[in-house]
PDB file of C-alpha atoms in Angstrom:
ATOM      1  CA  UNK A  26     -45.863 -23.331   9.613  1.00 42.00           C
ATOM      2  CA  UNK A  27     -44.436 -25.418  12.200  1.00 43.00           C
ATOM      3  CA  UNK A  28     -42.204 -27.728   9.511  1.00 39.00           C
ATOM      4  CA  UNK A  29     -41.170 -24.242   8.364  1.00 42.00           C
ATOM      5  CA  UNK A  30     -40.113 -22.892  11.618  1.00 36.00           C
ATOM      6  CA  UNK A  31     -38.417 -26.473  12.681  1.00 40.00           C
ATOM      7  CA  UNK A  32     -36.099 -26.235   9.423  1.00 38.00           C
ATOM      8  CA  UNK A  33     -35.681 -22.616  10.422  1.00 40.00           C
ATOM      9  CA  UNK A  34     -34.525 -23.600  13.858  1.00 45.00           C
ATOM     10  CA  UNK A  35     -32.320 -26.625  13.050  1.00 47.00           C
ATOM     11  CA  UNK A  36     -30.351 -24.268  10.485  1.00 50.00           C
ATOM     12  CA  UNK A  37     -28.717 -22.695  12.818  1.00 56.00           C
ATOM     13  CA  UNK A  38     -27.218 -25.947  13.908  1.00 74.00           C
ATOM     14  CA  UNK A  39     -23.930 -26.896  12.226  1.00 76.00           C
ATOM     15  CA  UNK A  40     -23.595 -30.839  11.729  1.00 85.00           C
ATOM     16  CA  UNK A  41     -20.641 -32.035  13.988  1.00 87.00           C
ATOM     17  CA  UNK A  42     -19.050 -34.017  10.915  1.00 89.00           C
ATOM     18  CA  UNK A  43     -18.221 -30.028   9.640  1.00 88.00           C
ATOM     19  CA  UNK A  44     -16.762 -29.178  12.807  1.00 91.00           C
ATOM     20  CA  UNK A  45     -14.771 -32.105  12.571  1.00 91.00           C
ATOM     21  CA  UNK A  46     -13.383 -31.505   9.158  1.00 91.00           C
ATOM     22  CA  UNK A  47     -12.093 -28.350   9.991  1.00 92.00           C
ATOM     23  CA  UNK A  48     -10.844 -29.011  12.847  1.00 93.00           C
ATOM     24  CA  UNK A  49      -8.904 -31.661  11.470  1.00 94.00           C
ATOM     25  CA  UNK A  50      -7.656 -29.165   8.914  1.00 94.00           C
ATOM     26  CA  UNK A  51      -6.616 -26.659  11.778  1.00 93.00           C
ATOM     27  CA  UNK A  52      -4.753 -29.539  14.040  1.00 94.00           C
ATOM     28  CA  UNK A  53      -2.761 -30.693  11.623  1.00 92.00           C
ATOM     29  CA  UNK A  54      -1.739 -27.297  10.091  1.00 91.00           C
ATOM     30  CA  UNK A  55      -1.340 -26.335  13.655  1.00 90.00           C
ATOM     31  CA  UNK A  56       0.828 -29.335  14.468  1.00 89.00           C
ATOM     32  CA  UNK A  57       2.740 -29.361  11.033  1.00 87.00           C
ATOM     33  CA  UNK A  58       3.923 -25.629  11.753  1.00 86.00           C
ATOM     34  CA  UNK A  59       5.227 -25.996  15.537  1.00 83.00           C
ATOM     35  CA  UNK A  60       8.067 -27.889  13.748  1.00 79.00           C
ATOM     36  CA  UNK A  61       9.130 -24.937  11.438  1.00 77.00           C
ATOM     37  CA  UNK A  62      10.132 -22.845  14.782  1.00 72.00           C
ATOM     38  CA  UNK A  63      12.781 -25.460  14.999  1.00 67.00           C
ATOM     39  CA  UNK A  64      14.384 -23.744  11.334  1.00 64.00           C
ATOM     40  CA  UNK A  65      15.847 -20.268  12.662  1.00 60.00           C
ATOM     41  CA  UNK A  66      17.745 -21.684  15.091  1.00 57.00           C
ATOM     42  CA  UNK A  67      18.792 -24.481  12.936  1.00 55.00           C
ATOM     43  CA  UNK A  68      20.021 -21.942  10.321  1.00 54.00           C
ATOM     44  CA  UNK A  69      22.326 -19.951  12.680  1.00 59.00           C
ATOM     45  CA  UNK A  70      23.413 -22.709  15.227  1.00 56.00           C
ATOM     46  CA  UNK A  71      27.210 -23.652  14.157  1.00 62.00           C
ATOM     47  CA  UNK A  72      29.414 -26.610  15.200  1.00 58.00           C
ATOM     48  CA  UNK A  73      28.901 -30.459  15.116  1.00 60.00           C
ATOM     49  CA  UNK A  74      25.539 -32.396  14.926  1.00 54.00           C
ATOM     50  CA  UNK A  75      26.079 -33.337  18.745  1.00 62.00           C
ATOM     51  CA  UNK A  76      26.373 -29.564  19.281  1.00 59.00           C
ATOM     52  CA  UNK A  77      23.767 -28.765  17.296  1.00 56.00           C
ATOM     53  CA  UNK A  78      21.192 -31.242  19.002  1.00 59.00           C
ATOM     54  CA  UNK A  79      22.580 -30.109  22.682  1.00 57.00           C
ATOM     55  CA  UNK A  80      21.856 -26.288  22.167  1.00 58.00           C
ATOM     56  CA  UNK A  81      18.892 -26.984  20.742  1.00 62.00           C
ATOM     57  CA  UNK A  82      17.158 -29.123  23.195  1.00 69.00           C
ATOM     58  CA  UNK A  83      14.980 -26.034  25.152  1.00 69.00           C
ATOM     59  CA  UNK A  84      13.380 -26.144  21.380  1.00 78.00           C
ATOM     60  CA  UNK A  85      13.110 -30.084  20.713  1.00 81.00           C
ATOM     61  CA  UNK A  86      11.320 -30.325  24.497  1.00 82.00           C
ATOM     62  CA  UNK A  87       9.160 -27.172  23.378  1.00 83.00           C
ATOM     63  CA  UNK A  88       7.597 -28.288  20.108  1.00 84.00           C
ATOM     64  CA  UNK A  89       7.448 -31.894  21.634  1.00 86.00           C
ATOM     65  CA  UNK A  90       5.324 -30.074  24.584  1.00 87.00           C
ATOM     66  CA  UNK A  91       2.856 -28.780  21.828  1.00 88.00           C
ATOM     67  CA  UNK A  92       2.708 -31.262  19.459  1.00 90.00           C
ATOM     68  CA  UNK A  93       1.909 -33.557  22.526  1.00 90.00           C
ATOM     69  CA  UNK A  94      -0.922 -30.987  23.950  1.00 91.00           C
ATOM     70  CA  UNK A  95      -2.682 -30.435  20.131  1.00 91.00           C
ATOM     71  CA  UNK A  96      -2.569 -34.063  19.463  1.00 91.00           C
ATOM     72  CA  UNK A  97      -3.988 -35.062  23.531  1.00 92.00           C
ATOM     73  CA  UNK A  98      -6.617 -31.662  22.724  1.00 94.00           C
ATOM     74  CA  UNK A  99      -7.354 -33.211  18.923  1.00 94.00           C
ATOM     75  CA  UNK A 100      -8.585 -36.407  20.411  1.00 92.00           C
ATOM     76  CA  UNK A 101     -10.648 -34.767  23.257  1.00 92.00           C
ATOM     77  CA  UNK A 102     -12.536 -32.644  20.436  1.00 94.00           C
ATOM     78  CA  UNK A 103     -13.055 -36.215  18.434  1.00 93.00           C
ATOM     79  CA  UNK A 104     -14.394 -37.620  21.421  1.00 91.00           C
ATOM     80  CA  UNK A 105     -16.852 -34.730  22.263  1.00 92.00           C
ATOM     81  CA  UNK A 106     -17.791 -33.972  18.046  1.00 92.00           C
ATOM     82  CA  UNK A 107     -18.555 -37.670  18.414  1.00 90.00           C
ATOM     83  CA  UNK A 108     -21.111 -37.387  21.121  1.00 89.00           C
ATOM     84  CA  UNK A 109     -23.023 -34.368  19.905  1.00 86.00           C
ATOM     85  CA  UNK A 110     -24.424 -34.999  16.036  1.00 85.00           C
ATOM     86  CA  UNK A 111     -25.549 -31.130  15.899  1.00 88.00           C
ATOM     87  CA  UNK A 112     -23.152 -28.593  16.927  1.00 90.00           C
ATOM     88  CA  UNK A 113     -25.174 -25.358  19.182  1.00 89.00           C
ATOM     89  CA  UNK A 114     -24.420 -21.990  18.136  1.00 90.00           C
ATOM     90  CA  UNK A 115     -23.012 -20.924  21.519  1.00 91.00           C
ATOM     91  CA  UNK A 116     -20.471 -24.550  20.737  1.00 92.00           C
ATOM     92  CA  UNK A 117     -20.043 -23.233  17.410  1.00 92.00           C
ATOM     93  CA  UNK A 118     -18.500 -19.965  18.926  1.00 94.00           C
ATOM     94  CA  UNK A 119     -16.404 -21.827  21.541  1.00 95.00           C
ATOM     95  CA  UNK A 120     -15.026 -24.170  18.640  1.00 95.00           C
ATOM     96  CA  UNK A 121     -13.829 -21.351  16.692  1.00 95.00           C
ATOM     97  CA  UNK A 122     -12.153 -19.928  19.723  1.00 96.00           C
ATOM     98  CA  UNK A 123     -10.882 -23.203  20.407  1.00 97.00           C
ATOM     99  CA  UNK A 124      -9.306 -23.906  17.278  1.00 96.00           C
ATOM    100  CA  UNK A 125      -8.368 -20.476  17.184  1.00 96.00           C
ATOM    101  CA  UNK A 126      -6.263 -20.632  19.974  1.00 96.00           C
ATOM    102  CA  UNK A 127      -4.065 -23.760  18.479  1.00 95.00           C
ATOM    103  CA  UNK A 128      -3.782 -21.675  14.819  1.00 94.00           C
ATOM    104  CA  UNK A 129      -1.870 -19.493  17.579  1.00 93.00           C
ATOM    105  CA  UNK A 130       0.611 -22.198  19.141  1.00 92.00           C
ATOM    106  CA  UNK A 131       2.902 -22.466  16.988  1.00 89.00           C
ATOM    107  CA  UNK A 132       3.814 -18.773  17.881  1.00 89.00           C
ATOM    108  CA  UNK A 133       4.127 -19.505  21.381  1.00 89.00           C
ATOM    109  CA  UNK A 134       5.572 -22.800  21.262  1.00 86.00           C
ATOM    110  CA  UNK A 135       8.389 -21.022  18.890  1.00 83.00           C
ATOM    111  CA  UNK A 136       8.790 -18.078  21.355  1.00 84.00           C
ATOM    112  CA  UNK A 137       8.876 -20.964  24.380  1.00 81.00           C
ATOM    113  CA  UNK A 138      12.062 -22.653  22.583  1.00 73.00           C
ATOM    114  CA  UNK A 139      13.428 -19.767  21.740  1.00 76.00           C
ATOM    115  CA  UNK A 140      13.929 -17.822  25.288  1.00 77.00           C
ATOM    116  CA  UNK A 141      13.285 -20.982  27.645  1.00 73.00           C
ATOM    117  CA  UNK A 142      12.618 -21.283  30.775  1.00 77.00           C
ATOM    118  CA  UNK A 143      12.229 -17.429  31.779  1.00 85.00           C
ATOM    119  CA  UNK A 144       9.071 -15.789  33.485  1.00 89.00           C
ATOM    120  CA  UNK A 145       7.839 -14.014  30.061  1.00 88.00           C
ATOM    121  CA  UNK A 146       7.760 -17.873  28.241  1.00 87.00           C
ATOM    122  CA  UNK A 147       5.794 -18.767  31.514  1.00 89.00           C
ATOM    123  CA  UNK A 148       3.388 -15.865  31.158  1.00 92.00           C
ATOM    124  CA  UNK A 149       3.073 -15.977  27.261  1.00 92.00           C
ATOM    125  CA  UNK A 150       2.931 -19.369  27.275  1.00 92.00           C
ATOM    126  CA  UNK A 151       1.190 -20.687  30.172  1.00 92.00           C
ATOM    127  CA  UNK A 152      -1.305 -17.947  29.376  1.00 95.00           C
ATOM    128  CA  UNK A 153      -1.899 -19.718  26.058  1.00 95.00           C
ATOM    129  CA  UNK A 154      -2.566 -23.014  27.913  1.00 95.00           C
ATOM    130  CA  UNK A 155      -4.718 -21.737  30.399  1.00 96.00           C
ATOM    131  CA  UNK A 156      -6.712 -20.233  27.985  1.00 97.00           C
ATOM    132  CA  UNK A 157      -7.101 -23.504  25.925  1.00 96.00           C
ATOM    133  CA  UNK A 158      -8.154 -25.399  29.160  1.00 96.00           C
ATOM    134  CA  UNK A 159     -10.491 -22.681  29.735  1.00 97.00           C
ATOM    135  CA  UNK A 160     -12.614 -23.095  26.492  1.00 97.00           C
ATOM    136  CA  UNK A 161     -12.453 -26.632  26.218  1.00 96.00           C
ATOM    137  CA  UNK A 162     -13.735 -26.855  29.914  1.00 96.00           C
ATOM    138  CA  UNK A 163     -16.704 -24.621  28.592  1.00 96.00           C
ATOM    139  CA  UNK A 164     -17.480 -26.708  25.968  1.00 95.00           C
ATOM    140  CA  UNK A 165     -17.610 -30.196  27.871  1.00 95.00           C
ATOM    141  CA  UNK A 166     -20.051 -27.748  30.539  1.00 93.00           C
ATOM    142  CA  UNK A 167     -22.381 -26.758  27.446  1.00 91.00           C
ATOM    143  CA  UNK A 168     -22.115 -30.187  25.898  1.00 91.00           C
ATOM    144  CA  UNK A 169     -23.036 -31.822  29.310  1.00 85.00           C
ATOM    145  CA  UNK A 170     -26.624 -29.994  28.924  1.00 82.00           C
ATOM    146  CA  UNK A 171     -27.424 -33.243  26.151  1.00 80.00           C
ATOM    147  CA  UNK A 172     -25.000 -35.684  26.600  1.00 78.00           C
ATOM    148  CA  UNK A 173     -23.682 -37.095  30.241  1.00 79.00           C
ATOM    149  CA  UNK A 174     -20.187 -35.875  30.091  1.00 79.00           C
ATOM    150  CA  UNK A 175     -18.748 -36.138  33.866  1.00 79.00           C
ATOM    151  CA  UNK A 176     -15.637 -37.444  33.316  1.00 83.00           C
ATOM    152  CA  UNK A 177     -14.898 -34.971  31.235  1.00 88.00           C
ATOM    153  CA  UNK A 178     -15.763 -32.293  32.836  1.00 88.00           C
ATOM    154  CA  UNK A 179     -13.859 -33.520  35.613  1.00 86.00           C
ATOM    155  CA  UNK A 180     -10.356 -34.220  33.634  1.00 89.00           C
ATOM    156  CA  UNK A 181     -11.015 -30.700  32.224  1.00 91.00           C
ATOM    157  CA  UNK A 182     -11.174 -29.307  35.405  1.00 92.00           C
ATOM    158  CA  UNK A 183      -8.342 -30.632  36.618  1.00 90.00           C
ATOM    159  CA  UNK A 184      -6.129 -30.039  33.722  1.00 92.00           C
ATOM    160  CA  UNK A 185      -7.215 -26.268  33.925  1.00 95.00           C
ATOM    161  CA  UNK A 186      -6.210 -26.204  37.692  1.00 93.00           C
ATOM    162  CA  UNK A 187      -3.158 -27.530  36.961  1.00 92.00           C
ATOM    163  CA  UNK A 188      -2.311 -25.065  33.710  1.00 94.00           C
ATOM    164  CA  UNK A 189      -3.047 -21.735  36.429  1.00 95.00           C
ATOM    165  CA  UNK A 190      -1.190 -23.540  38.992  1.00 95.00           C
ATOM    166  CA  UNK A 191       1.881 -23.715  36.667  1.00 93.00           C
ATOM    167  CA  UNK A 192       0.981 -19.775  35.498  1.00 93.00           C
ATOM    168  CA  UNK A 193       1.092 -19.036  38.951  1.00 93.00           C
ATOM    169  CA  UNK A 194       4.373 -20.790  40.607  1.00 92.00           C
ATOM    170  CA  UNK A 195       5.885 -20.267  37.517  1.00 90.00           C
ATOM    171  CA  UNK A 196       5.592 -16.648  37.714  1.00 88.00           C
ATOM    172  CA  UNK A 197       7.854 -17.169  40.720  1.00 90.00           C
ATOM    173  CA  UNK A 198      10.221 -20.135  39.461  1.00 91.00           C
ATOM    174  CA  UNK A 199       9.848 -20.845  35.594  1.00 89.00           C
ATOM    175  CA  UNK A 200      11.064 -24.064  35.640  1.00 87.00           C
ATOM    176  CA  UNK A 201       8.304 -25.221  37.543  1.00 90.00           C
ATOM    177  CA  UNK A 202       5.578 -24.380  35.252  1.00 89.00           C
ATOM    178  CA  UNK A 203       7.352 -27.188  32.791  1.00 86.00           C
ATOM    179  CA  UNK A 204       7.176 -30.158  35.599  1.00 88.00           C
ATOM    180  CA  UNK A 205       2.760 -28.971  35.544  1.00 89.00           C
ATOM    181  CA  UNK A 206       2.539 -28.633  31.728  1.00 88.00           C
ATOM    182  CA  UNK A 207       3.707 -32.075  31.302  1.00 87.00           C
ATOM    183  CA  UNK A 208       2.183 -33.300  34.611  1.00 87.00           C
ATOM    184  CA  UNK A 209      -1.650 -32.327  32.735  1.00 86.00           C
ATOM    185  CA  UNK A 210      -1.115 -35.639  30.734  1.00 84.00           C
ATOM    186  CA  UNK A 211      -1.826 -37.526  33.791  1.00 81.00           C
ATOM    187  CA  UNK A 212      -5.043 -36.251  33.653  1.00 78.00           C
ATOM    188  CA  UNK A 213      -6.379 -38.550  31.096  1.00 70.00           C
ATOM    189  CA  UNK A 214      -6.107 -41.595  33.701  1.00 64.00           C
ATOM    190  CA  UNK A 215      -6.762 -39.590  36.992  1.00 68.00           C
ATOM    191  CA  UNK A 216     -10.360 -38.148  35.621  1.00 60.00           C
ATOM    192  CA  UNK A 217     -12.264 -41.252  35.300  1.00 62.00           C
ATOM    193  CA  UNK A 218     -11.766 -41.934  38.773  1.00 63.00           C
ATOM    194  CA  UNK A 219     -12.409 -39.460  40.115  1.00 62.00           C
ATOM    195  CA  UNK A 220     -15.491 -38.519  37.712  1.00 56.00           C
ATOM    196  CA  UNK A 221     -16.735 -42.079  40.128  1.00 60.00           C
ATOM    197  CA  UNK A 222     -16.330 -40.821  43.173  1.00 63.00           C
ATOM    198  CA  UNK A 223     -17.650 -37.657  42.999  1.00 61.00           C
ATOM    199  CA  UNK A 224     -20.552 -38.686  40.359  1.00 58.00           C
ATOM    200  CA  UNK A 225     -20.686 -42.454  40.610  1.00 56.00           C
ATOM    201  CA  UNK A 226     -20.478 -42.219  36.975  1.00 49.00           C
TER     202      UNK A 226
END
Protein backbone atom coordinates (compact mmCIF):
# COMPACT_ATOMS: atom_id res chain seq x y z
CA UNK A 1 0.00 0.00 0.00
CA UNK A 2 2.66 2.31 0.82
CA UNK A 3 4.93 1.35 -2.57
CA UNK A 4 1.56 2.03 -4.23
CA UNK A 5 0.91 5.35 -2.79
CA UNK A 6 4.86 6.41 -3.17
CA UNK A 7 4.57 5.69 -7.10
CA UNK A 8 1.27 7.52 -6.84
CA UNK A 9 2.94 10.50 -5.27
CA UNK A 10 6.17 10.70 -7.32
CA UNK A 11 3.86 10.73 -10.60
CA UNK A 12 2.97 13.83 -10.22
CA UNK A 13 6.56 14.86 -10.45
CA UNK A 14 7.84 15.63 -13.96
CA UNK A 15 11.66 14.59 -14.41
CA UNK A 16 13.69 17.89 -14.95
CA UNK A 17 15.46 16.31 -18.16
CA UNK A 18 11.55 16.87 -19.77
CA UNK A 19 11.45 20.29 -18.67
CA UNK A 20 14.62 20.77 -20.18
CA UNK A 21 13.80 19.41 -23.55
CA UNK A 22 11.08 21.59 -24.02
CA UNK A 23 12.37 24.29 -22.93
CA UNK A 24 15.10 24.00 -25.20
CA UNK A 25 12.53 23.59 -27.95
CA UNK A 26 10.69 26.89 -26.81
CA UNK A 27 14.16 29.07 -26.50
CA UNK A 28 15.30 28.42 -29.57
CA UNK A 29 11.96 28.79 -31.48
CA UNK A 30 11.61 31.81 -29.34
CA UNK A 31 15.04 33.14 -30.25
CA UNK A 32 14.92 31.97 -34.00
CA UNK A 33 11.61 34.12 -34.49
CA UNK A 34 12.75 37.59 -32.81
CA UNK A 35 14.85 37.78 -36.04
CA UNK A 36 11.83 37.53 -38.49
CA UNK A 37 10.47 41.05 -36.98
CA UNK A 38 13.52 42.36 -38.67
CA UNK A 39 11.62 41.22 -42.41
CA UNK A 40 8.69 43.94 -42.67
CA UNK A 41 10.77 46.60 -42.32
CA UNK A 42 13.37 45.12 -44.47
CA UNK A 43 10.74 44.67 -47.25
CA UNK A 44 9.57 48.34 -47.36
CA UNK A 45 12.82 50.23 -46.30
CA UNK A 46 14.27 51.78 -49.75
CA UNK A 47 17.70 53.31 -50.53
CA UNK A 48 21.34 52.02 -50.09
CA UNK A 49 22.58 49.21 -47.72
CA UNK A 50 24.15 52.06 -45.45
CA UNK A 51 20.61 53.51 -45.42
CA UNK A 52 19.07 50.55 -44.93
CA UNK A 53 21.26 49.47 -41.81
CA UNK A 54 20.94 53.27 -40.31
CA UNK A 55 17.02 53.30 -40.27
CA UNK A 56 16.95 50.16 -39.08
CA UNK A 57 19.07 50.25 -36.07
CA UNK A 58 15.95 50.90 -33.24
CA UNK A 59 15.22 47.13 -34.68
CA UNK A 60 18.91 45.58 -34.81
CA UNK A 61 19.36 47.02 -30.90
CA UNK A 62 15.74 45.51 -30.21
CA UNK A 63 16.07 41.89 -31.30
CA UNK A 64 19.77 42.04 -30.02
CA UNK A 65 18.04 43.14 -26.51
CA UNK A 66 15.93 39.84 -26.67
CA UNK A 67 17.98 37.49 -28.11
CA UNK A 68 20.51 38.61 -25.34
CA UNK A 69 17.70 38.33 -22.40
CA UNK A 70 16.29 34.57 -23.77
CA UNK A 71 19.74 33.34 -24.20
CA UNK A 72 21.04 35.05 -20.33
CA UNK A 73 17.14 33.51 -19.10
CA UNK A 74 17.96 29.97 -21.13
CA UNK A 75 21.06 29.47 -19.11
CA UNK A 76 19.51 30.49 -15.71
CA UNK A 77 16.69 27.72 -16.36
CA UNK A 78 19.78 25.13 -17.24
CA UNK A 79 21.33 26.04 -14.17
CA UNK A 80 18.20 25.67 -11.91
CA UNK A 81 16.68 22.22 -14.16
CA UNK A 82 20.19 21.12 -13.23
CA UNK A 83 19.84 21.41 -9.52
CA UNK A 84 16.38 19.97 -9.08
CA UNK A 85 16.18 16.14 -10.71
CA UNK A 86 12.19 16.19 -10.11
CA UNK A 87 10.31 19.10 -11.22
CA UNK A 88 7.12 20.10 -8.31
CA UNK A 89 3.83 20.63 -9.69
CA UNK A 90 3.54 24.22 -8.41
CA UNK A 91 7.42 24.52 -10.67
CA UNK A 92 5.73 22.74 -13.32
CA UNK A 93 3.05 25.60 -13.50
CA UNK A 94 5.62 28.42 -13.15
CA UNK A 95 7.73 26.74 -16.07
CA UNK A 96 4.93 26.80 -18.37
CA UNK A 97 4.29 30.40 -17.54
CA UNK A 98 7.80 30.97 -17.89
CA UNK A 99 8.32 29.64 -21.16
CA UNK A 100 5.14 30.99 -22.02
CA UNK A 101 6.08 34.33 -21.61
CA UNK A 102 9.31 34.01 -24.13
CA UNK A 103 6.80 32.08 -26.93
CA UNK A 104 5.43 35.82 -26.48
CA UNK A 105 8.73 37.96 -27.11
CA UNK A 106 9.10 37.89 -30.24
CA UNK A 107 5.80 39.98 -30.41
CA UNK A 108 7.08 42.51 -28.20
CA UNK A 109 10.53 42.62 -29.22
CA UNK A 110 8.97 43.22 -32.95
CA UNK A 111 6.54 45.92 -31.64
CA UNK A 112 9.80 47.46 -29.52
CA UNK A 113 11.76 47.92 -33.01
CA UNK A 114 9.08 48.89 -34.68
CA UNK A 115 7.79 52.19 -32.66
CA UNK A 116 11.09 52.71 -30.46
CA UNK A 117 11.71 54.42 -27.81
CA UNK A 118 8.04 55.76 -26.97
CA UNK A 119 6.12 55.24 -23.56
CA UNK A 120 3.67 52.40 -25.09
CA UNK A 121 7.15 50.17 -26.16
CA UNK A 122 8.13 50.98 -22.45
CA UNK A 123 4.82 49.79 -21.05
CA UNK A 124 4.31 46.79 -23.50
CA UNK A 125 7.58 45.93 -23.28
CA UNK A 126 8.97 46.52 -19.98
CA UNK A 127 5.73 44.93 -18.81
CA UNK A 128 6.87 41.77 -20.61
CA UNK A 129 10.22 41.88 -18.74
CA UNK A 130 8.94 42.51 -15.51
CA UNK A 131 6.77 39.81 -15.78
CA UNK A 132 9.58 37.34 -16.81
CA UNK A 133 11.70 38.50 -13.76
CA UNK A 134 8.72 37.98 -11.76
CA UNK A 135 8.26 34.17 -12.44
CA UNK A 136 11.69 33.27 -12.63
CA UNK A 137 12.21 34.98 -9.15
CA UNK A 138 9.31 32.58 -7.98
CA UNK A 139 10.82 29.72 -9.16
CA UNK A 140 14.46 30.19 -7.64
CA UNK A 141 12.02 31.02 -4.12
CA UNK A 142 10.19 27.50 -4.59
CA UNK A 143 13.35 25.79 -5.74
CA UNK A 144 15.26 27.22 -2.67
CA UNK A 145 12.78 24.98 -0.40
CA UNK A 146 15.39 21.73 -1.62
CA UNK A 147 18.27 23.10 -2.99
CA UNK A 148 20.41 26.24 -1.39
CA UNK A 149 19.84 28.74 -4.06
CA UNK A 150 20.90 32.32 -2.49
CA UNK A 151 22.66 33.70 -5.08
CA UNK A 152 20.08 33.28 -7.13
CA UNK A 153 17.55 34.46 -5.49
CA UNK A 154 19.50 37.42 -4.91
CA UNK A 155 20.53 38.18 -8.79
CA UNK A 156 16.78 37.55 -9.40
CA UNK A 157 15.86 40.02 -7.14
CA UNK A 158 17.84 42.46 -8.31
CA UNK A 159 17.24 42.02 -11.92
CA UNK A 160 13.41 42.31 -11.12
CA UNK A 161 14.07 45.67 -9.26
CA UNK A 162 15.81 46.87 -11.93
CA UNK A 163 13.10 45.70 -14.86
CA UNK A 164 10.12 47.90 -12.56
CA UNK A 165 12.58 50.54 -12.08
CA UNK A 166 12.98 50.90 -15.90
CA UNK A 167 8.81 50.37 -16.18
CA UNK A 168 8.61 53.07 -13.91
CA UNK A 169 11.16 56.02 -15.09
CA UNK A 170 10.47 54.96 -18.33
CA UNK A 171 6.93 55.73 -18.10
CA UNK A 172 8.28 59.25 -17.65
CA UNK A 173 11.42 59.25 -20.13
CA UNK A 174 11.48 56.10 -22.50
CA UNK A 175 14.84 56.20 -23.24
CA UNK A 176 15.74 55.44 -19.90
CA UNK A 177 14.09 52.20 -19.53
CA UNK A 178 16.79 50.98 -22.42
CA UNK A 179 20.05 52.18 -20.26
CA UNK A 180 18.09 49.47 -17.14
CA UNK A 181 17.16 46.69 -19.62
CA UNK A 182 20.66 46.38 -20.64
CA UNK A 183 22.06 47.43 -17.22
CA UNK A 184 20.14 43.77 -15.77
CA UNK A 185 23.17 41.94 -17.43
CA UNK A 186 25.32 43.21 -14.74
CA UNK A 187 23.47 41.26 -12.55
CA UNK A 188 25.10 38.03 -13.27
CA UNK A 189 28.48 39.36 -11.57
CA UNK A 190 26.89 41.72 -8.90
CA UNK A 191 24.63 38.68 -7.29
CA UNK A 192 27.26 36.47 -6.03
CA UNK A 193 28.52 39.12 -3.97
CA UNK A 194 26.19 40.21 -2.66
CA UNK A 195 24.36 36.67 -2.12
CA UNK A 196 27.95 36.74 0.56
CA UNK A 197 27.24 39.46 2.33
CA UNK A 198 23.90 39.18 3.06
CA UNK A 199 23.99 35.14 3.37
CA UNK A 200 27.67 34.36 3.77
CA UNK A 201 26.95 31.98 1.11
Amino acid sequence: MTAKADWIGNSAFLSSSRVSNLSDTIFGVAMTLQASTLLPPILTLKGSVLDILHDMQGQFIAVALGFAISGSYWVVQQHRLAMTPTVTPVQTLLHFLFLFLFVLLPVSTGISGQFGETRPVVVIYGTHLMLIALVNLLLWIDVHRTAAAHAQIVRSSVALALFVMALALGAVKPVIATFLWFAVFATSFIGPSLARRFYGA
